[in-house]
Coordinates of C-alpha atoms in Angstrom, one line a residue:
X1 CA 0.0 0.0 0.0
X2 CA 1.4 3.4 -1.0
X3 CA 1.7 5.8 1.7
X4 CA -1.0 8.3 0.6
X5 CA -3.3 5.2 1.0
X6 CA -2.3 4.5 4.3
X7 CA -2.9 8.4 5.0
X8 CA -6.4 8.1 3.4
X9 CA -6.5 4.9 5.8
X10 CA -5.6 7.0 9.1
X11 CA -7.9 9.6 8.2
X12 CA -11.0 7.5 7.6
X13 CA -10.3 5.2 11.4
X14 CA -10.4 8.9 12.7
X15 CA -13.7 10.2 11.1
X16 CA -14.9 6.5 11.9
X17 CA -14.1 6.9 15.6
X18 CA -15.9 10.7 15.7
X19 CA -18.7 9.0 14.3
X20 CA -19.1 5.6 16.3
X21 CA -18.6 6.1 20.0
X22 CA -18.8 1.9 20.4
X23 CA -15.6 1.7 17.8
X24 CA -13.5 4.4 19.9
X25 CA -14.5 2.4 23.0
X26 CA -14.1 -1.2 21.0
X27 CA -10.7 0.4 20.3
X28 CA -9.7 1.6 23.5
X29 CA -10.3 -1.6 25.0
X30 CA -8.8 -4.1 22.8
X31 CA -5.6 -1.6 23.1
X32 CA -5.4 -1.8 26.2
X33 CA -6.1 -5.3 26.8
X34 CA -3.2 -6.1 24.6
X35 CA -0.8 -3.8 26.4
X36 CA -1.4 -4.8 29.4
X37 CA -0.9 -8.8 27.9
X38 CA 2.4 -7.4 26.3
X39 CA 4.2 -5.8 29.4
X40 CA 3.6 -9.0 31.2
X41 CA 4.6 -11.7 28.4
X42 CA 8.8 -10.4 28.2
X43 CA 8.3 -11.7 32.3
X44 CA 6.6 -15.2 31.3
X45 CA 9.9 -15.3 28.3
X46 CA 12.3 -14.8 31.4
X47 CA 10.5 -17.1 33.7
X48 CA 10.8 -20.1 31.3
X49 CA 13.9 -19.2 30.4
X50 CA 15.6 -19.2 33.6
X51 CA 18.2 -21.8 34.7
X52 CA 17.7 -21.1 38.1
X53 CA 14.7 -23.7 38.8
X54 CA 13.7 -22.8 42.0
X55 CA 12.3 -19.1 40.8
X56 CA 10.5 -21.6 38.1
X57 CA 9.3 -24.6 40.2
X58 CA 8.6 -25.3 43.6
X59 CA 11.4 -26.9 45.6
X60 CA 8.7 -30.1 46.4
X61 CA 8.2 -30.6 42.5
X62 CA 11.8 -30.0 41.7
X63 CA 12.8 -33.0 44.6
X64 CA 9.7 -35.1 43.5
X65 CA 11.4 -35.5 40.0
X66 CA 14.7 -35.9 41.3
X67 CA 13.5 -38.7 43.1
X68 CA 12.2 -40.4 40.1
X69 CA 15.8 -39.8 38.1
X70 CA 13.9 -36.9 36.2
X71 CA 16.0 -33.3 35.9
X72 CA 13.0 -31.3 35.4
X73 CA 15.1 -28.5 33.9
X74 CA 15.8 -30.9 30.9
X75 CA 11.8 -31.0 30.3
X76 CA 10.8 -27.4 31.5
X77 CA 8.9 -26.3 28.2
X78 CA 7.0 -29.5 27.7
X79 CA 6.1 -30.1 31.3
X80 CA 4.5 -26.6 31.5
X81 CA 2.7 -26.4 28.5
X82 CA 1.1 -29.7 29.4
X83 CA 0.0 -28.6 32.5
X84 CA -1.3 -25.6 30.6
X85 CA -3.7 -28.2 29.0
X86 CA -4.9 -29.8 31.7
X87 CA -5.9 -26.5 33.5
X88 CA -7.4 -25.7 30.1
X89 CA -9.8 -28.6 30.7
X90 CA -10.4 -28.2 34.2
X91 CA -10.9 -24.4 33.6
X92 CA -13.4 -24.6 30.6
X93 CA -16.4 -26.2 32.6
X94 CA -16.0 -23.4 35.5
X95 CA -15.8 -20.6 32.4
X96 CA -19.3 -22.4 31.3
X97 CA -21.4 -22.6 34.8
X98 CA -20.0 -18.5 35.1
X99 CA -21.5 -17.5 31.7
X100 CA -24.6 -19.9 31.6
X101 CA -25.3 -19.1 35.7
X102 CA -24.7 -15.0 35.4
X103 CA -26.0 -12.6 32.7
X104 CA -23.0 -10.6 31.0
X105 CA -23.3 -7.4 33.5
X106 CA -22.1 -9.6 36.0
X107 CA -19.6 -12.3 34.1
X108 CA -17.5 -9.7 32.2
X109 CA -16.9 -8.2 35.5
X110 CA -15.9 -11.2 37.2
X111 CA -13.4 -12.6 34.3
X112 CA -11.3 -9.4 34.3
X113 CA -12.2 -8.8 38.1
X114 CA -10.4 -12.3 38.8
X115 CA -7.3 -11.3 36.6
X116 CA -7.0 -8.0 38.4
X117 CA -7.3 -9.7 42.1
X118 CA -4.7 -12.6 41.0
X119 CA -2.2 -10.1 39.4
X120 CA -2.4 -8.3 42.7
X121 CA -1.3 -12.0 44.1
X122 CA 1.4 -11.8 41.6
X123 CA 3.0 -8.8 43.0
X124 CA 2.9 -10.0 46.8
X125 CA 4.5 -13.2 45.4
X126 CA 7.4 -11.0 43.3
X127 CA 8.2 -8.9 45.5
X128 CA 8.8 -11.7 48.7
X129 CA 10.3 -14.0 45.9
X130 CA 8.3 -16.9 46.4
X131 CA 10.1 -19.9 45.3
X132 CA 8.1 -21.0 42.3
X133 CA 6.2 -17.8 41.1
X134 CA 7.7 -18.7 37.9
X135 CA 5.3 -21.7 37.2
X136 CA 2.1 -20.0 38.4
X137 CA 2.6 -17.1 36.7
X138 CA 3.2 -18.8 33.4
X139 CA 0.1 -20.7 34.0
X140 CA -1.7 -17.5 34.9
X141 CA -0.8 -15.4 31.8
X142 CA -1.4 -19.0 29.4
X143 CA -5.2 -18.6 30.8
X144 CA -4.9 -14.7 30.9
X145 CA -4.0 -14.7 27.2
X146 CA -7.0 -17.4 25.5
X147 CA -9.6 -16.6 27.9
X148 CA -9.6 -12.7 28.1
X149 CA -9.1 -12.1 24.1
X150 CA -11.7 -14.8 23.5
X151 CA -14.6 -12.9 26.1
X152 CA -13.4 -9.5 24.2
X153 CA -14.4 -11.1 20.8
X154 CA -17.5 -12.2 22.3
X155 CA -18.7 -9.0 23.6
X156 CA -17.8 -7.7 20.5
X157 CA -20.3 -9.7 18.7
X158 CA -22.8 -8.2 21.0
X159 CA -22.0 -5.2 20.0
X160 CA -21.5 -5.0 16.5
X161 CA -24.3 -6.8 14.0
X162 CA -22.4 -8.7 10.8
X163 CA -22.0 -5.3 8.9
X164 CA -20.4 -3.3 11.3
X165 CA -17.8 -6.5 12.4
X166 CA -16.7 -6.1 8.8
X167 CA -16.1 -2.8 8.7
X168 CA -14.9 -2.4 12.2
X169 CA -12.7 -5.6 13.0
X170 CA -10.1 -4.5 11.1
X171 CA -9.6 -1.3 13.5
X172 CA -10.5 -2.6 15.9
X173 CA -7.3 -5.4 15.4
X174 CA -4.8 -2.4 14.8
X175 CA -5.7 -1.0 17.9
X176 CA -4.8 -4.5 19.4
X177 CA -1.3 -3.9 17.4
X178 CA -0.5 -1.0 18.9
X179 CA -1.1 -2.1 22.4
X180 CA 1.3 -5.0 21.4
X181 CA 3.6 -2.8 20.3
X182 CA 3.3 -0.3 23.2
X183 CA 3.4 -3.6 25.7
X184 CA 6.9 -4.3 25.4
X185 CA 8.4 -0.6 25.3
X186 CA 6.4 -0.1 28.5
X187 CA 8.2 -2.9 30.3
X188 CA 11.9 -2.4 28.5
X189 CA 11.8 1.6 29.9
X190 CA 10.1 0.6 33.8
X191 CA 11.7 -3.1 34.5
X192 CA 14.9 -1.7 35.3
X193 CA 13.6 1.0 37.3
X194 CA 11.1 -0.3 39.1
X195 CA 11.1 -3.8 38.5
X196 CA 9.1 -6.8 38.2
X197 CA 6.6 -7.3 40.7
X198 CA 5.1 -3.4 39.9
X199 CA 5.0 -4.5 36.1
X200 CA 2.2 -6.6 37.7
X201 CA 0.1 -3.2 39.1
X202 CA 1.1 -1.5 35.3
X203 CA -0.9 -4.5 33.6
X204 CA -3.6 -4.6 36.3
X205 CA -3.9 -0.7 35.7
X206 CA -4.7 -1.8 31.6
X207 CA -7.4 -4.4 33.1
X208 CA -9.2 -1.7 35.0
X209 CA -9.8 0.2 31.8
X210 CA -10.9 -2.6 30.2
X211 CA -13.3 -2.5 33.2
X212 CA -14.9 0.8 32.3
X213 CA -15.0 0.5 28.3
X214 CA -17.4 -2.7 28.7
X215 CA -19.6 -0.3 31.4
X216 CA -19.5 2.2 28.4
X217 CA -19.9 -0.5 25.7
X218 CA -23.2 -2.1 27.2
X219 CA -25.5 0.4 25.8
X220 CA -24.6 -0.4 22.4
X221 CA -25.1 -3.8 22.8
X222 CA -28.5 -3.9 24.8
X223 CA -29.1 -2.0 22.0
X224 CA -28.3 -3.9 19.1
X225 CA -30.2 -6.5 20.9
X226 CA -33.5 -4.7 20.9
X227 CA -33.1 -3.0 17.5
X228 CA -32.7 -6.9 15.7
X229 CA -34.9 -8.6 18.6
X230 CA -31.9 -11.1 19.9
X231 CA -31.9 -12.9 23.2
X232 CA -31.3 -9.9 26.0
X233 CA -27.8 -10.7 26.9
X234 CA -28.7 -9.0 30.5
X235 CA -30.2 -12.0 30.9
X236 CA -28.4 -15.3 32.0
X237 CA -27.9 -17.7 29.0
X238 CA -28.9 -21.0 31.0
X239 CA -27.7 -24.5 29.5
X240 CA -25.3 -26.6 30.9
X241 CA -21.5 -26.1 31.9
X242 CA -20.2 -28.5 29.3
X243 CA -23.0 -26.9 25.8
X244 CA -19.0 -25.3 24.6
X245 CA -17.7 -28.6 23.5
X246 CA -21.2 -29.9 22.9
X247 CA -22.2 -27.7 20.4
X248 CA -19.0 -28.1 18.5
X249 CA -19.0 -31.8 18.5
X250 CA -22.9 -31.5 17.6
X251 CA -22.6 -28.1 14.5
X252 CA -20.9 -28.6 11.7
X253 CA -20.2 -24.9 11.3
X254 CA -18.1 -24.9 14.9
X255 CA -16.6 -28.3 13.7
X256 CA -15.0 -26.5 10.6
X257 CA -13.9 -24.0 12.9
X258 CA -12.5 -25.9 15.6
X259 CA -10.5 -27.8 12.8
X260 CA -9.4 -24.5 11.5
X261 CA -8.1 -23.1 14.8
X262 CA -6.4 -26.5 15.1
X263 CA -4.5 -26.9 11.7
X264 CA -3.5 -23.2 12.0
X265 CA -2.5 -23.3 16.1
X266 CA -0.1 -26.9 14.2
X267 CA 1.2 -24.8 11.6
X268 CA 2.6 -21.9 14.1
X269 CA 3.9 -24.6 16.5
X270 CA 6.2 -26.4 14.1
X271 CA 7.7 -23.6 12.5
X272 CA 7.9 -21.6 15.8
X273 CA 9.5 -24.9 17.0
X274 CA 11.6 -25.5 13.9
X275 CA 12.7 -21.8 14.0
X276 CA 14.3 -22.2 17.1
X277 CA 16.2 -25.3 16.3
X278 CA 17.3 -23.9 13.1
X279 CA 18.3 -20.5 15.2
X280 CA 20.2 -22.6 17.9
X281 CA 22.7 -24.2 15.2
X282 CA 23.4 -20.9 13.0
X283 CA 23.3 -18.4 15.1
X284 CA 25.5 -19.4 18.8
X285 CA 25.6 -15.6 19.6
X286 CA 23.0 -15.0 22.4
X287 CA 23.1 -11.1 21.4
X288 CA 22.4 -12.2 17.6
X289 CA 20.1 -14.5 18.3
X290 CA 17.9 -12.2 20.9
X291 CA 18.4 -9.3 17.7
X292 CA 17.0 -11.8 15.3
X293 CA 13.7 -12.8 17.5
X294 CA 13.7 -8.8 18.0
X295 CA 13.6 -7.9 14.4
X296 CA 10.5 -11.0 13.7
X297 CA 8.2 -9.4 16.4
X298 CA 9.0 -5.5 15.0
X299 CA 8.4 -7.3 11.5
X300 CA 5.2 -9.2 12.3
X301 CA 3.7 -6.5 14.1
X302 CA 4.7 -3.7 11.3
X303 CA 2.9 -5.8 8.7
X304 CA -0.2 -6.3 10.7
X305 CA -0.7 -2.9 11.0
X306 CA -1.0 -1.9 7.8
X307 CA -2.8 -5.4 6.4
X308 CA -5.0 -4.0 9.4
X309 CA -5.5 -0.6 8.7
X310 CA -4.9 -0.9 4.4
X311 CA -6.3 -4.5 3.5
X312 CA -8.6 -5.9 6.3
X313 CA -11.6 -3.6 6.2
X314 CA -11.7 -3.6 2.5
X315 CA -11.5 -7.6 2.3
X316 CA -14.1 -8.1 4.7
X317 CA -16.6 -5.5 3.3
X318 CA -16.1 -6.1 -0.3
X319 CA -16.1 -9.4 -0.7
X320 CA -17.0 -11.1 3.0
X321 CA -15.0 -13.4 4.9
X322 CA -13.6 -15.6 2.0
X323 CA -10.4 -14.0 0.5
X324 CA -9.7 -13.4 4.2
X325 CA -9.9 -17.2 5.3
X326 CA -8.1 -18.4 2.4
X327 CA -5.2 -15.9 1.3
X328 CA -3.5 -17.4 4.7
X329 CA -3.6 -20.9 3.8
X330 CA -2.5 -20.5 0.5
X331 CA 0.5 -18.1 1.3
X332 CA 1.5 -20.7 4.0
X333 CA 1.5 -23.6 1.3
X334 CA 3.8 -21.8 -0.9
X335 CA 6.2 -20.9 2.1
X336 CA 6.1 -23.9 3.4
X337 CA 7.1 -25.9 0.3
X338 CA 9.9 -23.4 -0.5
X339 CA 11.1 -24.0 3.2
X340 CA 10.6 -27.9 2.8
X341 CA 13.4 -27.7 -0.2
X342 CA 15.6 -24.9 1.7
X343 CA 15.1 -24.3 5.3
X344 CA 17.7 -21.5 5.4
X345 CA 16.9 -19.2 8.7
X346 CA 15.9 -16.1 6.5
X347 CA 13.3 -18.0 4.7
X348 CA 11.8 -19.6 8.3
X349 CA 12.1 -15.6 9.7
X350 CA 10.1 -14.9 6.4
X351 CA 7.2 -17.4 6.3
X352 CA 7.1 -16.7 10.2
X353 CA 6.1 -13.4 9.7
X354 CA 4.0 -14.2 6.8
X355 CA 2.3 -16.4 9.1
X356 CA 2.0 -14.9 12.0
X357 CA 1.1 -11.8 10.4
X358 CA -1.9 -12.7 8.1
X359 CA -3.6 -14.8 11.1
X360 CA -3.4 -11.3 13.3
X361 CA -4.8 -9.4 10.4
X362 CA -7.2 -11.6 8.4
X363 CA -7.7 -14.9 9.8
X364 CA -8.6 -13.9 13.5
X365 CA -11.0 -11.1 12.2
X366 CA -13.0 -13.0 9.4
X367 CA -13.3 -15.5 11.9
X368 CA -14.9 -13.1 14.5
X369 CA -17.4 -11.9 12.7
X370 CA -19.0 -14.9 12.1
X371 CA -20.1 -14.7 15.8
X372 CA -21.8 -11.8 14.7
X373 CA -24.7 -14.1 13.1
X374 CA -24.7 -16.6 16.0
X375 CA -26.8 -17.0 19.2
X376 CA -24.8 -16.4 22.8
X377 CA -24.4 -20.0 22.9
X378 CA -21.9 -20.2 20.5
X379 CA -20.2 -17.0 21.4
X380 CA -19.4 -17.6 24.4
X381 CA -19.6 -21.2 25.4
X382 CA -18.4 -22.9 22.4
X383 CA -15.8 -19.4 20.5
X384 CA -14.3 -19.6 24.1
X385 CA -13.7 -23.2 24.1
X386 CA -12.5 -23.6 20.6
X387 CA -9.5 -20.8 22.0
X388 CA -8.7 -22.4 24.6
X389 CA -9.5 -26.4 24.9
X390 CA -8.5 -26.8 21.1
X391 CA -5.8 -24.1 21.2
X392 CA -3.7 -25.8 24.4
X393 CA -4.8 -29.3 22.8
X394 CA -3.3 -28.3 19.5
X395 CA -0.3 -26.3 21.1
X396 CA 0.8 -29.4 22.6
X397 CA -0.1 -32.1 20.4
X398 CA 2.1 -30.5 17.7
X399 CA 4.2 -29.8 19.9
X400 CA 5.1 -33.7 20.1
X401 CA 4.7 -34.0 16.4
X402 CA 7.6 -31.7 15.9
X403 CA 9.6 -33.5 18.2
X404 CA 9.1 -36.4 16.4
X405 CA 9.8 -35.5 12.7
X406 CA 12.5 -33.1 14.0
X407 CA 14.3 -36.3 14.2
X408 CA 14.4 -36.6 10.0
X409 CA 15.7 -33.4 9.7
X410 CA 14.0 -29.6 8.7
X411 CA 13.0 -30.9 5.5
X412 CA 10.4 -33.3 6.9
X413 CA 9.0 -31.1 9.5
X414 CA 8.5 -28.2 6.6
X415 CA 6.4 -30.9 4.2
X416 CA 4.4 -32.0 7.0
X417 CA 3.5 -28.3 7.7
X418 CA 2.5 -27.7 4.0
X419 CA 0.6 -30.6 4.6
X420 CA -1.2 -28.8 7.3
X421 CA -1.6 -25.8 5.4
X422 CA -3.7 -27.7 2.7
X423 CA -5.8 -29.1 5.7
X424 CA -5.9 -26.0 7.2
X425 CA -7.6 -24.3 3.7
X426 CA -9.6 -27.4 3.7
X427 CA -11.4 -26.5 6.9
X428 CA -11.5 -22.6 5.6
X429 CA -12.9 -24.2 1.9
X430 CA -16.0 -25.8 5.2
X431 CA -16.3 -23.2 6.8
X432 CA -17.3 -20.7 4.1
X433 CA -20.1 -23.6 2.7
X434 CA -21.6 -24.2 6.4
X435 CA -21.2 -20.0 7.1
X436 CA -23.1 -19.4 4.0
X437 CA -26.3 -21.6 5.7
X438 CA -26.6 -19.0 8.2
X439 CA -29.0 -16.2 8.6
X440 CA -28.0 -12.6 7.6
X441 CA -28.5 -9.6 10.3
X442 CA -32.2 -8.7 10.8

């Protein structure tokens, strides 16, 4: 996009934000959300990171290993993202007694309400340097991250009818960006100074503004609710803990989906996976190496923007959700083969972006908006547990799968990521024909 686009671009978000208070707030929060994510998730890197495993793991774990000939450090990453799992599962069920037992003036509340108490946990436990903080806090943020984007996009689709979410989603994502970007300059400029425990208050700070947009964003949706004559979402939804997972073993429609989140959560395991293999054999410099993952995120995020601001609105209200559903899957199959014949680390830092990229800018919001058109059900109960039960599932299931083709080299794990991709634009190729069965606003 030329430069006097992206102008044209800036100055249509602004008139756009004059003219539709729910956008600026939509904006506001999703920013901030993100920012406050982004200055905690440099403190999860460090945590995991750490050879000193007593900040990571309780000294009862640590011995309880030890005891089985076990060196937990050997096993750090895969022992906490399975755990990650698990509390997926357990979590899920509580998640759907809140929202089917409480209408959404009280739930909302309570999800970001709990985030702000347990951060305030997090900075009693910093700052006395309880042995172990490491592991909770990486299993906090892990539920932090799925669970508080996935109730944004919900609420979202209470605000917004099908119409707007295409028009709108694609702002609404930038402003995401830029709290991503702001995130991790916030926390390189205080850590230092002030250091890690009060990074904990900076992020809960973020959470309490998320707090007042949804009181400012409830109007507009109680009003799209009356105007179209949808279930009042004041109201508690009812149904049974487990209707998430129901519903998406029972509708086609969420079956496509939760496929689609799978194939694409594979795809951005192996080759994160890969690229850090490929990374730890050519390039030994820690400073080089740390400047390489640098210059990915600046990348990633830089071309988000402007697919975000340039591309997305325009996809999504000229031509629906299709181009945006499918342009990912295909661009992944053609970097994906070209990597499978020469897995050189420029290429990986190349289709990483690529990838990474168009999921932040058109897969996630063409997604979304399909919500739009759904009952609160499916918003909440089942969109929630498709991004988190089948995210963690498919986070660590490929997880696995990487380690075991690892073992025939780059090449191999590349081809069975293009093979992905084509299963991946499979699902999107389901999706569209079981989307287009569904009713349009009223």
């Amino acid at each position: 996009m030329s430069v006097a686009g992206l102008a044209r671009q800036l100055r249509q978000l602004v008139q756009e934000l004059r003219d539709t208070p729910a956008l600026w707030w939509s904006f506001v929060y999703f920013f901030c959300l993100l920012s406050g994510y982004y200055v905690l998730r440099p403190v999860r890197e460090a945590m995991a990171a750490s050879s000193n495993m007593d900040t990571l793991f309780p000294p009862a774990l640590i011995a309880w290993f030890d005891s089985h000939g076990i060196a937990l450090k050997d096993f750090t990453l895969q022992f906490l993202f399975s755990c990650v799992f698990v509390i997926m599962l357990v979590l899920q069920p509580l998640y759907g007694w809140l929202v089917s037992r409480y209408p959404r003036r009280v739930f909302l509340p309570l999800v970001y309400g709990f985030f702000i108490v347990t951060l305030l946990i997090f900075y009693a436990m910093f700052n006395a340097g309880v042995p172990g903080r490491g592991m909770a806090f990486f299993f906090w943020i892990a539920v932090y991250n799925l669970f508080a984007v996935a109730v944004f996009w919900s609420f979202m689709a209470d605000v917004f009818s099908n119409a707007q979410a295409r028009a709108y989603y694609g702002y609404i994502g930038a402003a995401g960006t830029l709290g991503a970007l702001l995130g991790p300059i916030i926390t390189s400029t205080l850590v230092q100074r002030v250091g890690i425990a009060n990074l904990m208050l900076v992020s809960a700070g973020f959470l309490l503004a998320c707090l007042f947009c949804i009181w400012r964003l409830r109007p507009w949706a109680v009003q799209r609710e009356r105007e179209q004559h949808l279930i009042d979402g004041e109201q508690a939804m009812g149904g049974s803990i487990m209707d998430g997972l129901r519903l998406i073993v029972r509708e086609p429609l969420l079956r496509k989906l939760a496929l689609l989140v799978l194939f694409g959560v594979g795809i951005g395991t192996m080759l994160y996976n890969e690229q850090a293999a490929i990374a730890r054999r050519m390039i030994t410099d820690p400073a080089a190496s740390t400047a390489f993952y640098s210059r990915i995120d600046l990348a990633v995020n830089a071309l988000t923007l402007v697919i975000q601001l340039g591309i997305t609105r325009w996809l999504l209200s000229r031509f629906g959700i299709a181009p945006a559903l499918l342009i990912p899957g295909v661009a992944i199959i053609i970097g994906f083969s070209v990597l499978a014949a020469s897995p050189l680390p420029l290429m990986v830092a190349v289709v990483q972006v690529m990838t990474r990229a168009s999921e932040f800018s058109l897969g996630k919001p063409a997604r979304e908006t399909i919500y739009t058109r759904v009952d609160r059900q499916w918003r909440y109960k089942a969109g929630a547990a498709i991004d988190t039960v089948i995210y963690r599932g498919a986070d660590i299931t490929f997880a696995w799968v990487h380690k075991g083709l690892s073992l025939f080299g780059s090449h191999i794990v590349f081809a069975g990521g293009t093979l992905l991709a084509v299963l991946m634009t499979l699902s999107a190729l389901g999706v569209l024909r079981e989307e287009k069965k569904l009713p349009r606003d009223r």
